[in-house]
Short mmCIF file of C-alpha atoms in Angstrom, two decimals:
data_model
loop_
_atom_site.label_atom_id
_atom_site.label_comp_id
_atom_site.label_asym_id
_atom_site.label_seq_id
_atom_site.Cartn_x
_atom_site.Cartn_y
_atom_site.Cartn_z
CA UNK A 877 251.77 52.03 102.85
CA UNK A 878 253.01 55.61 103.32
CA UNK A 879 249.45 56.82 103.65
CA UNK A 880 248.74 54.15 106.24
CA UNK A 881 251.84 55.26 108.14
CA UNK A 882 250.75 58.91 107.91
CA UNK A 883 247.29 58.11 109.30
CA UNK A 884 248.74 56.01 112.08
CA UNK A 885 251.28 58.70 113.04
CA UNK A 886 248.86 61.58 113.22
CA UNK A 887 246.46 59.54 115.34
CA UNK A 888 249.03 58.65 117.98
CA UNK A 889 248.41 60.37 121.27
CA UNK A 890 251.56 62.46 120.93
CA UNK A 891 250.79 63.95 117.52
CA UNK A 892 247.11 64.40 118.36
CA UNK A 893 248.25 66.51 121.30
CA UNK A 894 250.43 68.72 119.07
CA UNK A 895 247.59 69.21 116.61
CA UNK A 896 244.95 69.91 119.23
CA UNK A 897 246.88 72.21 121.53
CA UNK A 898 246.44 75.89 120.70
CA UNK A 899 250.01 76.86 121.45
CA UNK A 900 252.17 73.79 120.87
CA UNK A 901 251.92 73.86 117.08
CA UNK A 902 252.87 77.54 116.62
CA UNK A 903 255.65 77.20 119.21
CA UNK A 904 257.20 74.30 117.26
CA UNK A 905 256.73 76.23 114.02
CA UNK A 906 258.49 79.25 115.57
CA UNK A 907 261.40 77.05 116.68
CA UNK A 908 261.49 75.59 113.17
CA UNK A 909 261.88 79.13 111.77
CA UNK A 910 264.55 80.06 114.35
CA UNK A 911 266.53 76.97 113.32
CA UNK A 912 266.09 77.87 109.65
CA UNK A 913 267.49 81.35 110.31
CA UNK A 914 270.61 79.82 111.88
CA UNK A 915 271.01 76.97 109.44
CA UNK A 916 270.17 79.11 106.40
CA UNK A 917 272.77 81.73 107.28
CA UNK A 918 275.46 79.04 107.65
CA UNK A 919 274.57 77.67 104.22
CA UNK A 920 274.52 81.16 102.76
CA UNK A 921 277.88 82.19 104.22
CA UNK A 922 279.52 78.92 103.17
CA UNK A 923 278.25 79.28 99.62
CA UNK A 924 278.98 82.99 99.20
CA UNK A 925 282.50 82.35 100.48
CA UNK A 926 282.96 79.67 97.82
CA UNK A 927 281.70 82.17 95.26
CA UNK A 928 284.09 84.80 96.61
CA UNK A 929 281.26 87.25 97.28
CA UNK A 930 281.74 87.66 101.02
CA UNK A 931 283.80 86.67 104.04
CA UNK A 932 286.88 87.45 101.95
CA UNK A 933 289.01 88.13 105.00
CA UNK A 934 288.58 84.49 106.06
CA UNK A 935 290.07 81.60 104.13
CA UNK A 936 287.70 79.17 102.43
CA UNK A 937 288.61 76.43 104.88
CA UNK A 938 288.04 78.73 107.86
CA UNK A 939 284.47 79.32 106.72
CA UNK A 940 283.62 75.85 105.38
CA UNK A 941 285.20 73.87 108.22
CA UNK A 942 284.18 76.09 111.11
CA UNK A 943 280.56 76.42 110.01
CA UNK A 944 280.12 72.69 109.41
CA UNK A 945 279.22 71.73 112.98
CA UNK A 946 276.85 74.65 113.72
CA UNK A 947 275.26 74.03 110.33
CA UNK A 948 274.58 70.40 111.19
CA UNK A 949 273.21 71.31 114.62
CA UNK A 950 270.95 73.87 112.98
CA UNK A 951 269.76 71.33 110.45
CA UNK A 952 269.01 68.70 113.10
CA UNK A 953 267.11 71.29 115.13
CA UNK A 954 265.07 72.37 112.08
CA UNK A 955 264.50 68.77 110.98
CA UNK A 956 263.32 67.69 114.44
CA UNK A 957 260.77 70.50 114.55
CA UNK A 958 259.83 69.70 110.96
CA UNK A 959 259.09 66.05 111.77
CA UNK A 960 256.90 67.13 114.70
CA UNK A 961 254.93 69.47 112.41
CA UNK A 962 254.66 66.79 109.74
CA UNK A 963 253.53 64.08 112.14
CA UNK A 964 250.74 66.17 113.56
CA UNK A 965 249.10 66.61 110.14
CA UNK A 966 250.66 63.69 108.29
CA UNK A 967 247.74 62.83 106.05
CA UNK A 968 247.35 66.43 104.85
CA UNK A 969 251.08 66.54 104.15
CA UNK A 970 250.88 63.31 102.22
CA UNK A 971 248.51 64.93 99.72
CA UNK A 972 250.17 68.37 99.80
CA UNK A 973 251.90 69.09 96.49
CA UNK A 974 254.41 71.50 98.06
CA UNK A 975 255.36 68.87 100.64
CA UNK A 976 256.01 66.40 97.83
CA UNK A 977 258.13 68.99 96.03
CA UNK A 978 260.03 69.63 99.25
CA UNK A 979 260.76 65.92 99.77
CA UNK A 980 262.00 65.69 96.17
CA UNK A 981 264.26 68.68 96.76
CA UNK A 982 265.68 67.03 99.88
CA UNK A 983 266.57 64.02 97.75
CA UNK A 984 268.36 66.40 95.38
CA UNK A 985 270.27 67.77 98.39
CA UNK A 986 271.52 64.23 99.04
CA UNK A 987 272.54 63.93 95.38
CA UNK A 988 274.28 67.32 95.65
CA UNK A 989 276.21 66.08 98.68
CA UNK A 990 277.17 62.82 96.96
CA UNK A 991 278.45 64.73 93.93
CA UNK A 992 280.23 67.63 95.60
CA UNK A 993 281.20 66.62 99.12
CA UNK A 994 284.42 64.87 98.22
CA UNK A 995 285.55 67.34 95.58
CA UNK A 996 284.52 70.59 97.28
CA UNK A 997 283.36 70.61 100.89
CA UNK A 998 285.77 68.03 102.29
CA UNK A 999 288.83 69.55 100.66
CA UNK A 1000 288.42 73.16 101.71
CA UNK A 1001 292.07 73.30 102.81
CA UNK A 1002 293.14 72.44 99.26
CA UNK A 1003 290.86 75.18 97.93
CA UNK A 1004 292.85 77.67 100.02
CA UNK A 1005 295.97 76.81 98.04
CA UNK A 1006 294.31 77.18 94.67
CA UNK A 1007 295.04 80.57 93.11
CA UNK A 1008 291.37 80.82 92.16
CA UNK A 1009 288.32 79.04 93.49
CA UNK A 1010 287.65 76.28 90.94
CA UNK A 1011 284.50 76.37 88.83
CA UNK A 1012 283.32 73.12 90.37
CA UNK A 1013 283.20 74.70 93.83
CA UNK A 1014 281.32 77.70 92.47
CA UNK A 1015 278.87 75.41 90.72
CA UNK A 1016 278.33 73.52 93.98
CA UNK A 1017 277.67 76.80 95.79
CA UNK A 1018 275.18 78.10 93.21
CA UNK A 1019 273.29 74.79 93.11
CA UNK A 1020 273.22 74.67 96.90
CA UNK A 1021 271.76 78.18 97.12
CA UNK A 1022 269.12 77.38 94.49
CA UNK A 1023 268.18 74.14 96.26
CA UNK A 1024 267.80 75.68 99.71
CA UNK A 1025 265.88 78.72 98.48
CA UNK A 1026 263.53 76.31 96.67
CA UNK A 1027 263.19 74.24 99.83
CA UNK A 1028 262.12 77.05 102.11
CA UNK A 1029 259.82 78.41 99.40
CA UNK A 1030 258.21 74.96 99.09
CA UNK A 1031 257.93 74.90 102.88
CA UNK A 1032 256.07 78.20 102.80
CA UNK A 1033 253.84 76.68 100.11
CA UNK A 1034 252.92 73.76 102.40
CA UNK A 1035 251.35 76.12 104.91
CA UNK A 1036 249.61 78.00 102.14
CA UNK A 1037 247.75 74.84 101.13
CA UNK A 1038 247.18 73.59 104.68
CA UNK A 1039 245.34 76.77 105.63
CA UNK A 1040 244.11 78.49 102.47
CA UNK A 1041 241.44 80.30 104.44
CA UNK A 1042 243.87 81.22 107.19
CA UNK A 1043 243.68 84.35 109.23
CA UNK A 1044 245.83 86.30 106.81
CA UNK A 1045 243.09 86.10 104.26
CA UNK A 1046 240.35 87.64 106.33
CA UNK A 1047 238.26 86.54 109.25
CA UNK A 1048 236.49 83.24 108.53
CA UNK B 749 235.12 107.80 99.14
CA UNK B 750 237.77 106.66 96.73
CA UNK B 751 238.57 103.01 97.26
CA UNK B 752 241.89 101.81 95.94
CA UNK B 753 242.34 98.06 95.79
CA UNK B 754 245.77 96.84 96.84
CA UNK B 755 247.12 94.98 93.78
CA UNK B 756 248.86 92.56 96.15
CA UNK B 757 245.45 91.16 97.04
CA UNK B 758 244.60 90.52 93.39
CA UNK B 759 245.84 86.94 93.52
CA UNK B 760 246.05 84.62 96.53
CA UNK B 761 249.47 83.48 95.27
CA UNK B 762 251.15 86.86 95.77
CA UNK B 763 251.03 86.78 99.57
CA UNK B 764 252.99 83.52 100.05
CA UNK B 765 255.44 84.63 97.36
CA UNK B 766 256.23 87.84 99.24
CA UNK B 767 256.58 85.73 102.36
CA UNK B 768 259.33 83.74 100.63
CA UNK B 769 261.29 86.98 100.20
CA UNK B 770 260.52 87.74 103.83
CA UNK B 771 262.04 84.38 104.83
CA UNK B 772 265.13 84.96 102.66
CA UNK B 773 265.57 88.37 104.29
CA UNK B 774 265.26 87.16 107.87
CA UNK B 775 267.60 84.24 107.25
CA UNK B 776 270.22 86.72 106.02
CA UNK B 777 269.63 89.27 108.77
CA UNK B 778 268.93 87.13 111.84
CA UNK B 779 271.30 84.33 110.85
CA UNK B 780 274.28 86.63 110.42
CA UNK B 781 273.49 88.46 113.67
CA UNK B 782 273.24 85.10 115.41
CA UNK B 783 276.64 84.08 114.06
CA UNK B 784 278.20 87.15 115.72
CA UNK B 785 276.38 86.23 118.93
CA UNK B 786 277.68 82.66 118.74
CA UNK B 787 281.20 83.96 118.17
CA UNK B 788 280.91 86.14 121.28
CA UNK B 789 279.73 83.04 123.17
CA UNK B 790 282.75 81.13 121.78
CA UNK B 791 280.45 78.65 120.08
CA UNK B 792 281.51 79.22 116.46
CA UNK B 793 284.24 80.61 114.20
CA UNK B 794 286.96 80.44 116.86
CA UNK B 795 289.74 81.21 114.33
CA UNK B 796 288.26 84.63 113.64
CA UNK B 797 287.71 87.56 115.96
CA UNK B 798 284.19 88.82 116.55
CA UNK B 799 285.26 92.10 114.94
CA UNK B 800 286.29 90.30 111.77
CA UNK B 801 283.00 88.42 111.55
CA UNK B 802 281.01 91.57 112.24
CA UNK B 803 282.77 93.40 109.40
CA UNK B 804 282.57 90.46 107.00
CA UNK B 805 278.88 89.76 107.54
CA UNK B 806 277.86 93.43 107.90
CA UNK B 807 276.70 93.97 104.29
CA UNK B 808 274.69 90.73 104.40
CA UNK B 809 273.01 91.70 107.65
CA UNK B 810 272.08 95.09 106.20
CA UNK B 811 270.88 93.63 102.88
CA UNK B 812 268.81 91.06 104.81
CA UNK B 813 267.25 93.77 106.99
CA UNK B 814 266.33 95.86 103.94
CA UNK B 815 264.78 92.83 102.22
CA UNK B 816 262.89 91.66 105.30
CA UNK B 817 261.54 95.14 106.13
CA UNK B 818 260.51 95.95 102.53
CA UNK B 819 258.73 92.59 102.13
CA UNK B 820 257.27 93.03 105.61
CA UNK B 821 255.77 96.39 104.66
CA UNK B 822 254.19 94.79 101.59
CA UNK B 823 252.76 92.00 103.77
CA UNK B 824 251.44 94.59 106.21
CA UNK B 825 249.77 96.50 103.38
CA UNK B 826 247.64 93.50 102.42
CA UNK B 827 245.59 93.74 105.61
CA UNK B 828 246.73 96.64 107.82
CA UNK B 829 243.66 96.64 110.07
CA UNK B 830 244.24 93.02 111.03
CA UNK B 831 247.92 93.62 111.84
CA UNK B 832 247.24 96.82 113.72
CA UNK B 833 244.91 95.00 116.09
CA UNK B 834 247.07 91.89 116.40
CA UNK B 835 248.91 91.67 119.72
CA UNK B 836 251.75 89.37 118.50
CA UNK B 837 252.33 91.79 115.62
CA UNK B 838 252.62 94.77 117.95
CA UNK B 839 254.98 92.83 120.24
CA UNK B 840 257.00 91.72 117.22
CA UNK B 841 257.45 95.32 116.06
CA UNK B 842 258.57 96.30 119.55
CA UNK B 843 261.11 93.48 119.72
CA UNK B 844 262.25 94.19 116.15
CA UNK B 845 263.06 97.83 116.93
CA UNK B 846 264.83 96.76 120.13
CA UNK B 847 266.77 94.03 118.32
CA UNK B 848 267.95 96.33 115.52
CA UNK B 849 268.87 99.17 117.87
CA UNK B 850 270.65 96.75 120.21
CA UNK B 851 272.51 95.16 117.31
CA UNK B 852 273.83 98.44 115.91
CA UNK B 853 274.68 100.00 119.25
CA UNK B 854 275.58 97.76 122.19
CA UNK B 855 276.34 94.54 120.34
CA UNK B 856 278.32 96.23 117.59
CA UNK B 857 280.43 98.11 120.12
CA UNK B 858 281.11 94.94 122.08
CA UNK B 859 281.84 92.83 118.99
CA UNK B 860 284.21 95.37 117.44
CA UNK B 861 286.21 95.92 120.62
CA UNK B 862 287.68 93.54 123.13
CA UNK B 863 285.40 94.01 126.09
CA UNK B 864 285.52 91.70 129.10
CA UNK B 865 283.99 88.32 128.21
CA UNK B 866 281.24 88.48 130.85
CA UNK B 867 279.78 91.60 129.31
CA UNK B 868 280.05 90.45 125.70
CA UNK B 869 278.41 87.11 126.50
CA UNK B 870 275.53 88.88 128.19
CA UNK B 871 275.13 91.13 125.15
CA UNK B 872 275.13 88.07 122.86
CA UNK B 873 272.42 86.38 124.93
CA UNK B 874 270.26 89.52 124.93
CA UNK B 875 270.67 89.81 121.16
CA UNK B 876 269.73 86.15 120.57
CA UNK B 877 266.71 86.43 122.87
CA UNK B 878 265.47 89.54 121.04
CA UNK B 879 265.74 87.91 117.61
CA UNK B 880 264.02 84.73 118.81
CA UNK B 881 261.21 86.89 120.21
CA UNK B 882 260.84 88.58 116.81
CA UNK B 883 260.48 85.20 115.05
CA UNK B 884 257.95 83.93 117.61
CA UNK B 885 255.95 87.14 117.22
CA UNK B 886 255.90 86.69 113.47
CA UNK B 887 254.60 83.14 113.61
CA UNK B 888 251.98 83.90 116.26
CA UNK B 889 250.47 86.67 114.11
CA UNK B 890 248.93 83.98 111.94
CA UNK B 891 247.68 81.95 114.89
CA UNK B 892 245.89 84.74 116.69
CA UNK B 893 242.29 85.40 115.94
CA UNK B 894 241.52 89.11 115.51
CA UNK B 895 238.54 88.60 117.81
CA UNK B 896 240.65 87.13 120.55
CA UNK B 897 241.50 89.61 123.26
CA UNK B 898 244.29 88.89 125.68
#
């Protein structure tokens, strides 16, 4: 079923165009990376603030609440580009082990949100009043950092399998 | 002639692993720079001043730059001839130098002081454009055939 969907998607006119055009694919990939830089830094700053490692002159709620919207915009931007990349080579992605790892990690991100959103991210103002940042918030931050580092590493792995004989490895 | 093999080329797994550090570094460096730019454009962190954000994110920007440049040098060492002849790579290096110099001179001065908004917004846009150009250059390195001449 998923494989059928993947084959159908990559053979639509739209995704065939992305795959076939010399410049469209790398342009989307570049935009994907730009979005990751923005989104990744928002995640990083939110988490290091929860850990008390940086942004100490701002309150926890200032960082968590003010970065929420740009973080979501960055994620949507990255995800949109990601879907375009996926669709253009959907069948390869279906079989790609790093893509499967990445999808699993995204499911863990959802679990992370279900577990920690209510107790950490949505009550940043209450964290300001705590004399110390609670262990639960620090745990959420560490897990979030591990998850996102794993996700972009898996993403890098996808390209490694898609083009093992790519230009970086010598002229074909 | 003495031929020394680069140990980084010993396994095909090493290259993508260094690239993961490269990604971590550019997320830290470019992302934090972009946050200052967005603050100057009044698009984020309105409760803080741009000076406060610049000071708070400064160590992370610097750490990111060190990580991204060190991993970048290792990546370059795996196939220097290819990079040297690669137009996107050369453009990327040009934009990178411009972006770093601009960040630590013009943008820093603007962000740490209270310049007129017109000027600081222009500086933020220039900074964002330079960093985006660096990322595009990096991606296009891998999509440019060494035989292709522009």
